Amino acid sequence: MIHLLTSNWSAFISGFGWTLLSSILALFFSLIIGSLFAILEVVPNKALRIIGNVYVEIFRNIPLLVITMFFYLVIPLYIVKINGFTAGTIGLTIYTSAFIAETVRAGINSVDPGQMEAARSQGMTFWKAMRYIVLPQAFKYVIPPLGNQFVNLVKNSSVLAFVAGFDLMYQGNAIASQTFETVNTYVIVGIFYLIITLPISYYMQHLEKKLA
Amino acid sequence: MSSMIEFRNVQKYYGEFHALKDINLEIDKGETVVLIGPSGSGKSTLSRTVNGLETIQEGQLIVNGRDIADKTTDINRIRRDVGMVFQHFNLYANKDVLENIMLAPRIVLKMNEEENKKQAMALLDQVGLADKAHNMPSQISGGQKQRVAIARSLAMKPRCMLFDEPTSALDPEMIDDVLGVIKYVTSQSDMTSLIVTHEMGFAQEVANRVIFMADGQVLEDDSKDKFFDHPTNERARQFLSKIIKH
């Protein structure tokens, strides 16, 4: 197995790098997009709430692979040429953002409504009350489930392999088919995924304890 | 004297349920009005319509010269002048005591930071909690929370205060301190106060006027002395006799 690792070192590392990059980009953007749609789901304006709901329900209930294929095949056909990595990362971002929206919305809903009422009663706008009072409290509730979403995101990034995203899974497939050392290859791929996901799990547990 | 709060034929529904039935009231500037009645009578709902936390379906509700029911009215502008004290305090759980008082003056009134802090400390001093300035709400007692909540409302320099059962969630030994602070607030000559309470002794002490509600209607609206000595409404008489027995 060591030989397999060293002789394919550059392929593994490059796959690891693309997986890491895709995960970081998707994490960053899905957190922003997800939080935005979470807020849309609780605003007083009914039309905005419906938009938020529709977005979440659509992307939460379609397989990640289908979303990714859509961006990989359909977008280049009609709009703009994008490569597999970009398509996969966009698909991953949108899919994850729907789950993050649900998680953050649940966090917002678990904040005592009296907090919003008090803030509004002092003349704060809905947005100011959200920003200064409700969201800071909601994020505390949301950290444990958000950690799960981040770990899922890293694992789901393996979808890039289907659209030639050059990620860890893609490289693993390539190495396995060249060397026929199938088992060893996927063990190494699994270990590389753990290198990303275990620290996230550990850090989230730490954060959870610190904030509790 | 001109009026601070005026209800004109106000109707409020929760779905099918008729929560406020044709309310007509006029509360003058500087008055202290106590609102009493059995639970479910609509007194909390009525107080919460005054700053728009509950919307009304029909009629006009004029607060400080502006009609709340009018869609063009800026509700946030009205709320600056109308303080509210809640049954469950609702202190901002993510802010310490001092920040609870300073936040709204800073971000709503854009008050100068130095002046804001000076005012906040003075208010804390007034409610006897200057030493708790840097505690979190979870670290102080219910009575202390409610006194901070009153200070927080006063920091906006309101013209009118709404007290929605301010002592109902408190342990008995905490009630007096809170009532003392409310009494001080209502004694300011230019402050208009609407107090929903079950504390009859306190009502007798601070009120100029008592309103009795039941089933979403105002059944009696009298000066304090007349109400407690000779209530004219039968329901009000029954209510008083039950309360005084305990």
Short mmCIF file of C-alpha atoms in Angstrom, two decimals:
data_model
loop_
_atom_site.label_atom_id
_atom_site.label_comp_id
_atom_site.label_asym_id
_atom_site.label_seq_id
_atom_site.Cartn_x
_atom_site.Cartn_y
_atom_site.Cartn_z
CA MET A 1 0.00 0.00 0.00
CA ILE A 2 2.91 2.34 0.78
CA HIS A 3 4.28 1.66 -2.68
CA LEU A 4 0.92 2.40 -4.24
CA LEU A 5 0.80 5.68 -2.32
CA THR A 6 4.31 6.81 -3.21
CA SER A 7 4.16 5.81 -6.86
CA ASN A 8 0.87 7.70 -7.32
CA TRP A 9 1.67 10.46 -4.84
CA SER A 10 1.18 13.39 -7.18
CA ALA A 11 -2.21 12.10 -8.38
CA PHE A 12 -3.45 11.54 -4.83
CA ILE A 13 -2.23 14.94 -3.68
CA SER A 14 -3.71 16.73 -6.65
CA GLY A 15 -7.05 14.98 -6.04
CA PHE A 16 -6.85 15.85 -2.37
CA GLY A 17 -6.16 19.48 -3.27
CA TRP A 18 -9.14 19.76 -5.64
CA THR A 19 -11.41 18.09 -3.09
CA LEU A 20 -10.23 20.48 -0.42
CA LEU A 21 -10.63 23.52 -2.68
CA SER A 22 -14.08 22.45 -3.84
CA SER A 23 -15.15 21.83 -0.21
CA ILE A 24 -13.86 25.17 1.02
CA LEU A 25 -15.53 27.09 -1.81
CA ALA A 26 -18.80 25.20 -1.39
CA LEU A 27 -18.71 25.61 2.39
CA PHE A 28 -18.14 29.37 2.15
CA PHE A 29 -20.82 30.03 -0.45
CA SER A 30 -23.38 27.54 0.87
CA LEU A 31 -23.13 29.11 4.32
CA ILE A 32 -23.85 32.57 2.89
CA ILE A 33 -26.57 31.41 0.48
CA GLY A 34 -28.09 29.06 3.06
CA SER A 35 -28.26 31.75 5.77
CA LEU A 36 -29.81 34.15 3.29
CA PHE A 37 -32.56 31.71 2.34
CA ALA A 38 -33.06 30.82 6.03
CA ILE A 39 -33.82 34.48 6.72
CA LEU A 40 -36.08 34.65 3.66
CA GLU A 41 -38.06 31.79 5.17
CA VAL A 42 -38.88 33.81 8.31
CA VAL A 43 -39.37 37.38 7.00
CA PRO A 44 -42.77 39.01 7.51
CA ASN A 45 -43.21 39.40 3.73
CA LYS A 46 -45.17 36.38 2.45
CA ALA A 47 -43.87 36.48 -1.15
CA LEU A 48 -40.26 36.35 0.04
CA ARG A 49 -41.11 33.50 2.41
CA ILE A 50 -42.55 31.49 -0.49
CA ILE A 51 -39.39 32.08 -2.57
CA GLY A 52 -37.29 30.83 0.35
CA ASN A 53 -39.46 27.75 0.81
CA VAL A 54 -39.50 26.84 -2.86
CA TYR A 55 -35.72 27.08 -3.14
CA VAL A 56 -35.14 24.90 -0.09
CA GLU A 57 -37.74 22.28 -0.98
CA ILE A 58 -36.54 21.94 -4.57
CA PHE A 59 -32.83 21.58 -3.94
CA ARG A 60 -33.17 19.55 -0.77
CA ASN A 61 -35.26 16.94 -2.50
CA ILE A 62 -33.30 16.38 -5.71
CA PRO A 63 -30.28 14.05 -5.65
CA LEU A 64 -26.96 15.87 -5.60
CA LEU A 65 -25.85 13.95 -8.67
CA VAL A 66 -28.83 15.21 -10.68
CA ILE A 67 -28.15 18.83 -9.68
CA THR A 68 -24.49 18.44 -10.57
CA MET A 69 -25.24 16.82 -13.95
CA PHE A 70 -27.64 19.66 -14.67
CA PHE A 71 -24.93 22.25 -14.19
CA TYR A 72 -22.38 20.14 -16.06
CA LEU A 73 -24.54 19.40 -19.10
CA VAL A 74 -27.27 22.01 -19.35
CA ILE A 75 -25.52 25.24 -18.37
CA PRO A 76 -22.67 24.90 -20.94
CA LEU A 77 -25.28 24.12 -23.59
CA TYR A 78 -27.23 27.36 -23.19
CA ILE A 79 -25.32 29.83 -21.03
CA VAL A 80 -21.62 29.55 -20.41
CA LYS A 81 -18.90 26.94 -20.80
CA ILE A 82 -17.85 25.57 -17.41
CA ASN A 83 -15.58 22.69 -16.53
CA GLY A 84 -16.37 19.70 -14.35
CA PHE A 85 -14.80 21.16 -11.26
CA THR A 86 -16.85 24.36 -11.49
CA ALA A 87 -20.07 22.50 -12.27
CA GLY A 88 -19.51 20.08 -9.40
CA THR A 89 -18.69 22.83 -6.94
CA ILE A 90 -21.75 24.85 -7.95
CA GLY A 91 -23.97 21.78 -7.60
CA LEU A 92 -22.45 21.00 -4.22
CA THR A 93 -22.91 24.60 -3.07
CA ILE A 94 -26.55 24.78 -4.05
CA TYR A 95 -27.43 21.35 -2.69
CA THR A 96 -25.71 22.03 0.65
CA SER A 97 -27.14 25.55 0.92
CA ALA A 98 -30.66 24.11 0.98
CA PHE A 99 -29.76 21.95 3.99
CA ILE A 100 -27.94 24.81 5.69
CA ALA A 101 -31.01 27.01 5.14
CA GLU A 102 -33.17 24.44 6.94
CA THR A 103 -30.64 24.16 9.76
CA VAL A 104 -30.31 27.91 10.24
CA ARG A 105 -34.08 28.42 10.00
CA ALA A 106 -34.58 25.87 12.77
CA GLY A 107 -32.01 27.81 14.81
CA ILE A 108 -33.84 31.09 14.24
CA ASN A 109 -37.13 29.46 15.23
CA SER A 110 -35.64 28.13 18.46
CA VAL A 111 -34.84 31.67 19.65
CA ASP A 112 -37.59 32.88 22.01
CA PRO A 113 -40.01 35.05 19.95
CA GLY A 114 -39.94 37.49 22.88
CA GLN A 115 -36.43 38.49 21.79
CA MET A 116 -37.69 39.69 18.41
CA GLU A 117 -40.71 41.37 20.02
CA ALA A 118 -38.56 43.28 22.49
CA ALA A 119 -36.24 44.46 19.73
CA ARG A 120 -39.13 45.52 17.49
CA SER A 121 -40.86 47.25 20.42
CA GLN A 122 -37.80 49.47 20.73
CA GLY A 123 -38.15 50.65 17.14
CA MET A 124 -35.57 48.36 15.54
CA THR A 125 -36.34 47.22 12.01
CA PHE A 126 -36.79 43.49 11.37
CA TRP A 127 -33.30 43.36 9.84
CA LYS A 128 -31.61 45.14 12.74
CA ALA A 129 -33.37 42.88 15.23
CA MET A 130 -32.19 39.86 13.22
CA ARG A 131 -28.63 41.08 12.99
CA TYR A 132 -28.07 42.22 16.57
CA ILE A 133 -30.36 39.94 18.58
CA VAL A 134 -31.82 36.89 16.84
CA LEU A 135 -29.04 35.61 14.54
CA PRO A 136 -26.24 35.69 17.14
CA GLN A 137 -28.44 33.54 19.39
CA ALA A 138 -29.58 31.29 16.55
CA PHE A 139 -26.02 30.45 15.48
CA LYS A 140 -25.31 28.98 18.89
CA TYR A 141 -28.11 26.46 18.45
CA VAL A 142 -27.01 25.79 14.91
CA ILE A 143 -23.35 24.91 15.41
CA PRO A 144 -23.72 21.16 16.10
CA PRO A 145 -26.03 20.43 13.13
CA LEU A 146 -23.97 22.78 10.96
CA GLY A 147 -20.89 20.70 11.74
CA ASN A 148 -22.71 17.66 10.39
CA GLN A 149 -23.56 19.57 7.23
CA PHE A 150 -19.90 20.50 6.72
CA VAL A 151 -18.79 16.90 7.09
CA ASN A 152 -21.52 15.79 4.67
CA LEU A 153 -20.38 18.45 2.24
CA VAL A 154 -16.81 17.14 2.16
CA LYS A 155 -18.04 13.60 1.62
CA ASN A 156 -20.53 14.72 -1.04
CA SER A 157 -17.72 16.45 -2.93
CA SER A 158 -16.93 12.98 -4.31
CA VAL A 159 -19.71 13.74 -6.78
CA LEU A 160 -17.08 15.68 -8.73
CA ALA A 161 -15.70 12.35 -9.90
CA PHE A 162 -18.77 11.92 -12.11
CA VAL A 163 -18.19 15.17 -13.96
CA ALA A 164 -14.40 14.90 -14.35
CA GLY A 165 -13.71 17.23 -11.44
CA PHE A 166 -10.20 15.80 -10.83
CA ASP A 167 -11.00 15.38 -7.15
CA LEU A 168 -9.84 12.65 -4.78
CA MET A 169 -12.51 10.18 -5.88
CA TYR A 170 -11.80 10.83 -9.56
CA GLN A 171 -8.07 10.20 -9.05
CA GLY A 172 -8.86 7.12 -6.99
CA ASN A 173 -10.95 5.68 -9.81
CA ALA A 174 -8.17 6.38 -12.28
CA ILE A 175 -5.46 4.83 -10.12
CA ALA A 176 -7.56 1.79 -9.34
CA SER A 177 -8.24 1.10 -13.01
CA GLN A 178 -4.58 1.49 -13.94
CA THR A 179 -2.99 -0.50 -11.12
CA PHE A 180 -5.83 -2.96 -10.44
CA GLU A 181 -5.04 -2.45 -6.70
CA THR A 182 -8.67 -1.57 -6.11
CA VAL A 183 -8.95 -2.22 -2.39
CA ASN A 184 -5.74 -0.47 -1.42
CA THR A 185 -6.56 2.54 -3.57
CA TYR A 186 -9.93 3.14 -1.97
CA VAL A 187 -8.50 2.63 1.51
CA ILE A 188 -6.02 5.42 0.79
CA VAL A 189 -8.79 7.60 -0.67
CA GLY A 190 -10.84 6.99 2.50
CA ILE A 191 -7.92 8.05 4.69
CA PHE A 192 -7.50 11.25 2.71
CA TYR A 193 -11.18 12.08 3.27
CA LEU A 194 -10.73 11.44 7.00
CA ILE A 195 -7.84 13.93 7.05
CA ILE A 196 -10.37 16.62 6.14
CA THR A 197 -13.48 15.44 7.99
CA LEU A 198 -12.05 14.35 11.36
CA PRO A 199 -10.60 17.78 12.22
CA ILE A 200 -13.96 19.37 11.30
CA SER A 201 -15.82 16.97 13.60
CA TYR A 202 -13.33 17.55 16.36
CA TYR A 203 -13.33 21.34 15.99
CA MET A 204 -17.16 21.45 15.97
CA GLN A 205 -17.31 19.45 19.19
CA HIS A 206 -14.80 21.82 20.72
CA LEU A 207 -16.78 24.88 19.58
CA GLU A 208 -19.97 23.38 20.90
CA LYS A 209 -18.44 22.87 24.35
CA LYS A 210 -16.96 26.34 24.35
CA LEU A 211 -20.27 28.04 23.53
CA ALA A 212 -22.46 25.91 25.78
CA MET B 1 -55.16 67.95 27.72
CA SER B 2 -54.72 66.19 24.42
CA SER B 3 -54.84 62.46 23.97
CA MET B 4 -51.83 60.14 23.74
CA ILE B 5 -53.69 56.99 22.70
CA GLU B 6 -57.06 56.89 21.02
CA PHE B 7 -59.00 53.77 19.99
CA ARG B 8 -61.86 54.43 17.55
CA ASN B 9 -64.12 51.44 16.87
CA VAL B 10 -61.18 49.04 16.96
CA GLN B 11 -61.83 45.39 16.05
CA LYS B 12 -59.27 42.64 16.38
CA TYR B 13 -59.68 39.05 15.22
CA TYR B 14 -57.53 35.96 15.52
CA GLY B 15 -59.01 33.99 12.64
CA GLU B 16 -62.65 33.51 13.67
CA PHE B 17 -62.08 34.60 17.25
CA HIS B 18 -63.16 38.18 17.96
CA ALA B 19 -60.46 39.28 20.42
CA LEU B 20 -61.23 43.00 20.68
CA LYS B 21 -64.82 44.10 20.18
CA ASP B 22 -65.45 47.66 19.12
CA ILE B 23 -62.98 49.36 21.47
CA ASN B 24 -63.37 53.09 22.00
CA LEU B 25 -60.95 54.66 24.41
CA GLU B 26 -59.10 57.89 24.87
CA ILE B 27 -56.05 58.08 27.09
CA ASP B 28 -54.70 61.56 27.78
CA LYS B 29 -51.08 62.57 28.04
CA GLY B 30 -49.76 62.02 31.56
CA GLU B 31 -52.50 59.63 32.60
CA THR B 32 -51.82 56.34 34.38
CA VAL B 33 -54.41 53.82 33.30
CA VAL B 34 -54.67 50.36 34.82
CA LEU B 35 -56.27 47.64 32.74
CA ILE B 36 -57.78 44.73 34.65
CA GLY B 37 -60.01 41.79 33.93
CA PRO B 38 -60.11 38.00 33.93
CA SER B 39 -57.57 36.11 31.83
CA GLY B 40 -58.52 35.84 28.18
CA SER B 41 -60.41 39.11 28.36
CA GLY B 42 -58.15 40.79 25.79
CA LYS B 43 -56.24 43.17 28.07
CA SER B 44 -52.79 42.03 26.95
CA THR B 45 -53.93 42.03 23.35
CA LEU B 46 -55.23 45.57 23.74
CA SER B 47 -51.95 46.81 25.20
CA ARG B 48 -50.00 45.08 22.44
CA THR B 49 -52.01 46.80 19.70
CA VAL B 50 -50.78 50.18 20.93
CA ASN B 51 -47.25 49.59 19.60
CA GLY B 52 -48.34 47.40 16.71
CA LEU B 53 -47.13 44.06 18.08
CA GLU B 54 -50.70 42.98 17.34
CA THR B 55 -52.40 44.34 14.24
CA ILE B 56 -56.00 45.48 14.23
CA GLN B 57 -58.45 44.56 11.51
CA GLU B 58 -60.86 47.48 11.71
CA GLY B 59 -61.05 50.97 13.15
CA GLN B 60 -58.45 53.58 13.94
CA LEU B 61 -55.79 53.57 16.62
CA ILE B 62 -54.05 56.90 17.02
CA VAL B 63 -50.86 56.88 19.06
CA ASN B 64 -49.01 60.12 19.64
CA GLY B 65 -50.88 61.71 16.73
CA ARG B 66 -50.31 58.91 14.19
CA ASP B 67 -52.79 56.27 13.03
CA ILE B 68 -51.26 52.82 13.49
CA ALA B 69 -53.80 51.18 11.17
CA ASP B 70 -52.74 53.49 8.32
CA LYS B 71 -50.40 51.56 6.02
CA THR B 72 -48.25 54.64 5.37
CA THR B 73 -47.47 55.09 9.08
CA ASP B 74 -43.89 54.22 10.00
CA ILE B 75 -44.45 51.82 12.88
CA ASN B 76 -40.79 51.98 13.92
CA ARG B 77 -41.12 55.73 14.42
CA ILE B 78 -44.09 55.23 16.76
CA ARG B 79 -42.31 52.50 18.69
CA ARG B 80 -39.45 54.83 19.60
CA ASP B 81 -41.90 56.84 21.69
CA VAL B 82 -43.74 53.87 23.19
CA GLY B 83 -41.81 51.74 25.67
CA MET B 84 -42.97 48.24 26.48
CA VAL B 85 -42.29 46.06 29.51
CA PHE B 86 -43.11 42.37 29.05
CA GLN B 87 -44.31 39.70 31.45
CA HIS B 88 -41.25 37.57 30.66
CA PHE B 89 -38.80 40.52 30.60
CA ASN B 90 -37.33 39.57 27.20
CA LEU B 91 -33.89 40.97 27.96
CA TYR B 92 -31.53 40.40 25.02
CA ALA B 93 -29.92 37.11 26.04
CA ASN B 94 -26.75 37.69 24.01
CA LYS B 95 -26.00 41.11 25.56
CA ASP B 96 -24.96 42.11 29.06
CA VAL B 97 -27.13 44.38 31.19
CA LEU B 98 -25.44 47.60 30.07
CA GLU B 99 -25.61 46.63 26.36
CA ASN B 100 -29.29 45.75 26.78
CA ILE B 101 -29.90 49.37 27.73
CA MET B 102 -27.49 50.97 25.24
CA LEU B 103 -28.26 48.97 22.08
CA ALA B 104 -31.50 50.58 20.87
CA PRO B 105 -30.44 54.19 21.64
CA ARG B 106 -27.26 53.49 19.66
CA ILE B 107 -28.71 51.82 16.57
CA VAL B 108 -32.18 53.40 16.48
CA LEU B 109 -31.63 56.88 17.88
CA LYS B 110 -27.94 57.11 16.82
CA MET B 111 -27.19 58.53 20.23
CA ASN B 112 -23.65 59.65 20.98
CA GLU B 113 -21.79 56.74 22.62
CA GLU B 114 -20.56 58.70 25.62
CA GLU B 115 -23.93 60.24 26.33
CA ASN B 116 -25.56 56.82 25.84
CA LYS B 117 -23.31 55.20 28.41
CA LYS B 118 -23.83 58.01 30.89
CA GLN B 119 -27.58 57.71 30.50
CA ALA B 120 -27.49 53.91 30.82
CA MET B 121 -25.49 54.04 34.03
CA ALA B 122 -27.81 56.71 35.43
CA LEU B 123 -30.84 54.55 34.62
CA LEU B 124 -29.24 51.48 36.19
CA ASP B 125 -28.54 53.56 39.25
CA GLN B 126 -32.17 54.65 39.32
CA VAL B 127 -33.39 51.05 39.35
CA GLY B 128 -30.73 50.12 41.93
CA LEU B 129 -28.66 47.83 39.72
CA ALA B 130 -25.54 49.82 38.85
CA ASP B 131 -23.40 46.98 40.18
CA LYS B 132 -24.95 44.53 37.68
CA ALA B 133 -23.95 46.50 34.56
CA HIS B 134 -21.64 43.79 33.27
CA ASN B 135 -23.70 40.75 34.23
CA MET B 136 -25.46 38.68 31.60
CA PRO B 137 -29.27 38.47 31.90
CA SER B 138 -28.97 34.79 32.85
CA GLN B 139 -26.97 35.79 35.92
CA ILE B 140 -29.56 38.03 37.58
CA SER B 141 -32.89 37.32 39.26
CA GLY B 142 -36.34 37.81 37.72
CA GLY B 143 -37.00 40.98 39.67
CA GLN B 144 -33.65 42.40 38.63
CA LYS B 145 -34.33 41.44 35.00
CA GLN B 146 -37.60 43.32 35.04
CA ARG B 147 -35.95 46.41 36.50
CA VAL B 148 -33.31 46.27 33.77
CA ALA B 149 -36.11 45.86 31.20
CA ILE B 150 -37.76 49.03 32.53
CA ALA B 151 -34.45 50.90 32.38
CA ARG B 152 -33.99 49.62 28.81
CA SER B 153 -37.37 51.06 27.80
CA LEU B 154 -36.70 54.38 29.51
CA ALA B 155 -33.39 54.74 27.63
CA MET B 156 -35.42 55.51 24.50
CA LYS B 157 -36.99 58.49 26.33
CA PRO B 158 -40.53 57.30 25.58
CA ARG B 159 -43.62 59.46 25.97
CA CYS B 160 -45.73 56.46 26.81
CA MET B 161 -45.10 53.16 28.60
CA LEU B 162 -46.96 49.89 28.23
CA PHE B 163 -46.63 47.41 31.08
CA ASP B 164 -47.95 43.97 30.11
CA GLU B 165 -48.37 42.05 33.39
CA PRO B 166 -44.95 43.18 34.59
CA THR B 167 -45.03 41.24 37.86
CA SER B 168 -46.95 38.09 36.86
CA ALA B 169 -43.84 35.97 36.31
CA LEU B 170 -42.08 37.08 39.50
CA ASP B 171 -41.58 35.42 42.86
CA PRO B 172 -43.62 37.24 45.51
CA GLU B 173 -40.60 38.71 47.28
CA MET B 174 -39.41 40.30 44.03
CA ILE B 175 -42.64 42.08 43.24
CA ASP B 176 -42.31 45.09 45.53
CA ASP B 177 -39.02 46.29 44.06
CA VAL B 178 -40.43 46.16 40.56
CA LEU B 179 -43.66 47.89 41.56
CA GLY B 180 -41.59 50.58 43.26
CA VAL B 181 -39.78 51.32 40.02
CA ILE B 182 -43.01 51.34 38.00
CA LYS B 183 -44.56 53.71 40.52
CA TYR B 184 -41.63 56.06 40.10
CA VAL B 185 -41.94 55.94 36.30
CA THR B 186 -45.67 56.64 36.33
CA SER B 187 -45.24 59.52 38.75
CA GLN B 188 -43.31 61.52 36.11
CA SER B 189 -45.91 64.15 35.19
CA ASP B 190 -45.48 63.89 31.41
CA MET B 191 -45.45 60.07 31.22
CA THR B 192 -48.51 58.25 29.93
CA SER B 193 -48.78 54.68 31.21
CA LEU B 194 -51.01 51.75 30.41
CA ILE B 195 -50.58 48.94 32.93
CA VAL B 196 -52.06 45.46 32.62
CA THR B 197 -51.91 43.92 36.07
CA HIS B 198 -53.48 41.62 38.62
CA GLU B 199 -52.00 43.54 41.56
CA MET B 200 -55.09 45.30 42.89
CA GLY B 201 -53.33 47.06 45.77
CA PHE B 202 -50.81 48.46 43.32
CA ALA B 203 -53.58 49.45 40.90
CA GLN B 204 -55.28 51.43 43.66
CA GLU B 205 -52.00 53.14 44.48
CA VAL B 206 -50.84 54.30 41.02
CA ALA B 207 -53.90 54.52 38.79
CA ASN B 208 -55.74 57.67 37.82
CA ARG B 209 -58.17 55.56 35.95
CA VAL B 210 -59.20 51.91 35.77
CA ILE B 211 -60.49 50.04 32.74
CA PHE B 212 -62.22 46.70 33.24
CA MET B 213 -62.32 44.27 30.32
CA ALA B 214 -64.04 40.94 29.75
CA ASP B 215 -64.62 38.94 26.55
CA GLY B 216 -62.77 41.49 24.44
CA GLN B 217 -64.97 44.38 25.52
CA VAL B 218 -64.42 47.38 27.74
CA LEU B 219 -67.13 46.99 30.37
CA GLU B 220 -66.16 49.73 32.76
CA ASP B 221 -63.98 52.81 32.43
CA ASP B 222 -63.87 54.95 35.55
CA SER B 223 -61.73 57.00 37.84
CA LYS B 224 -59.87 54.83 40.31
CA ASP B 225 -61.98 55.78 43.34
CA LYS B 226 -65.27 55.29 41.59
CA PHE B 227 -64.18 51.93 40.20
CA PHE B 228 -62.98 50.43 43.45
CA ASP B 229 -65.78 51.91 45.62
CA HIS B 230 -68.82 51.67 43.34
CA PRO B 231 -68.26 49.61 40.22
CA THR B 232 -71.37 49.91 38.08
CA ASN B 233 -70.86 46.84 35.90
CA GLU B 234 -72.04 43.52 37.29
CA ARG B 235 -69.06 41.53 35.87
CA ALA B 236 -66.64 44.06 37.37
CA ARG B 237 -68.37 43.76 40.76
CA GLN B 238 -68.07 39.97 40.64
CA PHE B 239 -64.44 40.19 39.56
CA LEU B 240 -63.54 42.55 42.40
CA SER B 241 -65.33 40.50 45.03
CA LYS B 242 -63.45 37.39 43.93
CA ILE B 243 -60.08 39.12 43.95
CA ILE B 244 -60.56 40.77 47.31
CA LYS B 245 -61.61 37.50 48.95
CA HIS B 246 -58.11 36.07 48.36
#
